[in-house]
Coordinates of C-alpha atoms in Angstrom, one line a residue:
M1 CA 74.6 97.4 50.8
I2 CA 70.9 96.9 51.8
L3 CA 69.7 98.2 48.5
D4 CA 72.0 95.9 46.6
R5 CA 70.7 92.9 48.6
R6 CA 67.1 93.8 48.1
N7 CA 67.7 94.5 44.4
F8 CA 69.5 91.2 43.9
I9 CA 66.8 89.2 45.8
R10 CA 64.1 91.0 43.9
N11 CA 65.8 90.3 40.6
S12 CA 66.2 86.5 41.3
S13 CA 64.1 85.8 44.4
L14 CA 63.4 82.3 43.1
G15 CA 66.9 81.8 41.7
T16 CA 70.2 82.7 43.4
G17 CA 68.4 84.8 46.0
A18 CA 66.9 81.7 47.6
L19 CA 70.3 80.1 47.7
L20 CA 72.3 83.1 49.0
F21 CA 69.6 84.6 51.2
P22 CA 67.3 81.8 52.4
G23 CA 66.5 83.6 55.7
S24 CA 65.5 86.7 53.8
L25 CA 62.7 85.0 51.9

Protein backbone atom coordinates (compact mmCIF):
# COMPACT_ATOMS: atom_id res chain seq x y z
CA MET A 1 0.00 0.00 0.00
CA ILE A 2 1.94 3.01 -1.24
CA LEU A 3 -0.73 5.41 -0.02
CA ASP A 4 -0.66 3.81 3.43
CA ARG A 5 3.11 4.13 3.68
CA ARG A 6 3.08 7.77 2.55
CA ASN A 7 0.21 8.57 4.90
CA PHE A 8 1.96 6.85 7.81
CA ILE A 9 5.29 8.57 7.19
CA ARG A 10 3.56 11.90 6.70
CA ASN A 11 1.64 11.40 9.94
CA SER A 12 4.77 10.63 11.95
CA SER A 13 7.74 11.41 9.73
CA LEU A 14 9.78 12.42 12.79
CA GLY A 15 8.39 9.60 14.92
CA THR A 16 7.85 5.99 13.93
CA GLY A 17 8.28 6.80 10.25
CA ALA A 18 11.99 7.43 10.71
CA LEU A 19 12.37 4.14 12.57
CA LEU A 20 10.34 2.04 10.15
CA PHE A 21 11.26 3.83 6.91
CA PRO A 22 14.73 5.39 7.33
CA GLY A 23 15.49 5.07 3.61
CA SER A 24 12.24 6.81 2.71
CA LEU A 25 13.22 10.01 4.52
